Amino acid sequence: MTENSRIVKDSVTPVIVKGVVAATNGHHAQLNGGHAALGKDGKKVIVPLLEADAHAVHEPPDGGTRAWLVMIGAFLCNGVLFGVINTYSVVYLSLQKQLQAVGDNEASSKAALVGSLTIGTTFLLSPVSGILTDKIGLRRTTFIGGLLTCSGMFLSSFFTDNVTALYFTYGIMFGLGAALAYTPSLAILGHYFKRYLGLVNGIVTAGSSVFTAIMPICLDYLVEHTGLKTSFRILAVISSFVIFCAMLYKPLQPPPPPPKVKPGRSAVNTFLRSFINFDNWKKKRYIIWAVSIPIALFGYFVPYVHMGKFVQDNFPGKGENLPVMCIGITSGLGRLLFGFIADMPRVNRVLLQQMSFVLIGTLTMCLPATGSFPLLLAIALAMGLFDGCFISLLGPIAYDICGPRGATQAIGFLLGMCSLPLTLGPPVAGMLYDQTGSYKLPFILAGIPPLFGASTMFLIRCVKDEASKQQTMTTEPKLEPLAHTAWDCENPTDGKPINGQLHHERRATLASSESLTAEKNETG
């Protein structure tokens, strides 16, 4: 004989009301102005009135027309932003020639600084994007980012001969817009997908690989035949796609609840808590993860920057850009492949990301030992595959650890922390090369940080956050997946509407177990 059980919310802890017939269409009788529910014996049973929770976490639909449109919009957003950023080398060559033509002795460094400001601003200001998203919403933040990228690129077309102005319009203005638009493009996916979140993240992040493969050829043609001014205006039109993508970002999850005002808390503390989600920084697993990733990235970007010079020194006459192209191609494939694998049952996403760092570090240290160009291309293909694994798992792991309410700022602050190692790693490797005249030492040292970062991530398995501890103590024993998610802690019930009725998994907290035992004794 089956027993209907429902979790009812009261002021202290959730309890199970036994023997209550579920209301039609899953609605609570008193909540909708009806009478008390009926028990097995036909008598009325008093059920605590459910309060509407504006901050309740909703189950993502995991599909539907709107969800797939959001995925396509995020794909285009990622592709446009990083397609422009990653193809700056074409703009760099044109700017360098212009500066050299007017006799500027610092032409190379000045032209390079424009692109460095763009990528640095994009990552450094990502925490601002996370905070704004929680305050004004995903759609508005992305819309403002799209306006900044579009207007920054359009204004750059008027200052092609003024590199100082380009520092602001192309570097800072476009970079800030990219920062505001990039973080929401990852965060919005968790509103619409849970079961397929890994695969969808892989598809979306593959957008940058697709656009990076196509845009250099197109941009090179435009610069050669129309000049920088027209090329920047065409890029401004392409950047405006981000504005249209923002229209699709309709959030399904509520914003984080406002912080509780506690007596004795300073005004500065209260002000900061109104913007920053301090709950993320109370999670030990997030802190370990957010520290390990920047450590690993200190040597991660070195092969991308110095691969061309390494090929020139060791394999003269070979295609110096071919290894980086191989990394880009297999990176896109890796994002799709490992995104699909990450959604499989009992797959630990953190462990998968650790594996990618170990292999990236090992392959980087193997680069100086390559004796043939085909072997170098094989290593580059493998590096790209695991690069895609690392990137595609950033969003899903943030949702696993911090849940839907904290994921946006978790992603934003992580990207901000990554800006420093991504910026410092390649110059340090360049200094070592200048002193030694070889890439043997720089590449070997560049492989150590990913290995060390992967090692520190093992600490995630050794700690438990308060939410996980509390749920473990207050729920009946059951099999848990290898990677227990914060999403499940925020939304612990597994209820699904079936035939118009809401059926929940039976759970009781320790606080309610005494009342259930007493009820059994009375009815027994």
JSON list of N, CA, C and O in Angstrom, two decimals, residues 7 13 158 168 180 230 304 378:
[
{"chain": "A", "resi": 7, "resn": "ILE", "atom": "N", "xyz": [6.23, 17.29, 1.65]},
{"chain": "A", "resi": 7, "resn": "ILE", "atom": "CA", "xyz": [7.03, 18.14, 2.51]},
{"chain": "A", "resi": 7, "resn": "ILE", "atom": "C", "xyz": [6.34, 19.49, 2.61]},
{"chain": "A", "resi": 7, "resn": "ILE", "atom": "O", "xyz": [6.07, 20.12, 1.60]},
{"chain": "A", "resi": 13, "resn": "THR", "atom": "N", "xyz": [11.48, 23.96, 10.52]},
{"chain": "A", "resi": 13, "resn": "THR", "atom": "CA", "xyz": [12.07, 22.91, 9.70]},
{"chain": "A", "resi": 13, "resn": "THR", "atom": "C", "xyz": [10.97, 22.24, 8.89]},
{"chain": "A", "resi": 13, "resn": "THR", "atom": "O", "xyz": [9.81, 22.24, 9.26]},
{"chain": "A", "resi": 158, "resn": "PHE", "atom": "N", "xyz": [37.45, 55.98, -35.49]},
{"chain": "A", "resi": 158, "resn": "PHE", "atom": "CA", "xyz": [37.81, 57.38, -35.66]},
{"chain": "A", "resi": 158, "resn": "PHE", "atom": "C", "xyz": [39.22, 57.70, -35.13]},
{"chain": "A", "resi": 158, "resn": "PHE", "atom": "O", "xyz": [39.71, 58.82, -35.30]},
{"chain": "A", "resi": 168, "resn": "PHE", "atom": "N", "xyz": [41.92, 53.40, -24.76]},
{"chain": "A", "resi": 168, "resn": "PHE", "atom": "CA", "xyz": [40.64, 53.54, -24.06]},
{"chain": "A", "resi": 168, "resn": "PHE", "atom": "C", "xyz": [39.50, 52.89, -24.84]},
{"chain": "A", "resi": 168, "resn": "PHE", "atom": "O", "xyz": [38.73, 52.10, -24.27]},
{"chain": "A", "resi": 180, "resn": "LEU", "atom": "N", "xyz": [31.36, 42.41, -19.11]},
{"chain": "A", "resi": 180, "resn": "LEU", "atom": "CA", "xyz": [29.95, 42.46, -18.68]},
{"chain": "A", "resi": 180, "resn": "LEU", "atom": "C", "xyz": [29.09, 41.45, -19.43]},
{"chain": "A", "resi": 180, "resn": "LEU", "atom": "O", "xyz": [28.08, 40.98, -18.90]},
{"chain": "A", "resi": 230, "resn": "THR", "atom": "N", "xyz": [37.34, 51.10, -41.80]},
{"chain": "A", "resi": 230, "resn": "THR", "atom": "CA", "xyz": [36.15, 50.34, -42.21]},
{"chain": "A", "resi": 230, "resn": "THR", "atom": "C", "xyz": [36.06, 49.00, -41.49]},
{"chain": "A", "resi": 230, "resn": "THR", "atom": "O", "xyz": [34.96, 48.55, -41.12]},
{"chain": "A", "resi": 304, "resn": "TYR", "atom": "N", "xyz": [50.75, 29.15, -25.75]},
{"chain": "A", "resi": 304, "resn": "TYR", "atom": "CA", "xyz": [49.97, 29.87, -26.76]},
{"chain": "A", "resi": 304, "resn": "TYR", "atom": "C", "xyz": [50.74, 31.09, -27.28]},
{"chain": "A", "resi": 304, "resn": "TYR", "atom": "O", "xyz": [50.69, 31.41, -28.47]},
{"chain": "A", "resi": 378, "resn": "ALA", "atom": "N", "xyz": [51.19, 16.69, -32.92]},
{"chain": "A", "resi": 378, "resn": "ALA", "atom": "CA", "xyz": [50.42, 15.72, -32.14]},
{"chain": "A", "resi": 378, "resn": "ALA", "atom": "C", "xyz": [50.25, 16.20, -30.70]},
{"chain": "A", "resi": 378, "resn": "ALA", "atom": "O", "xyz": [49.16, 16.09, -30.12]}
]
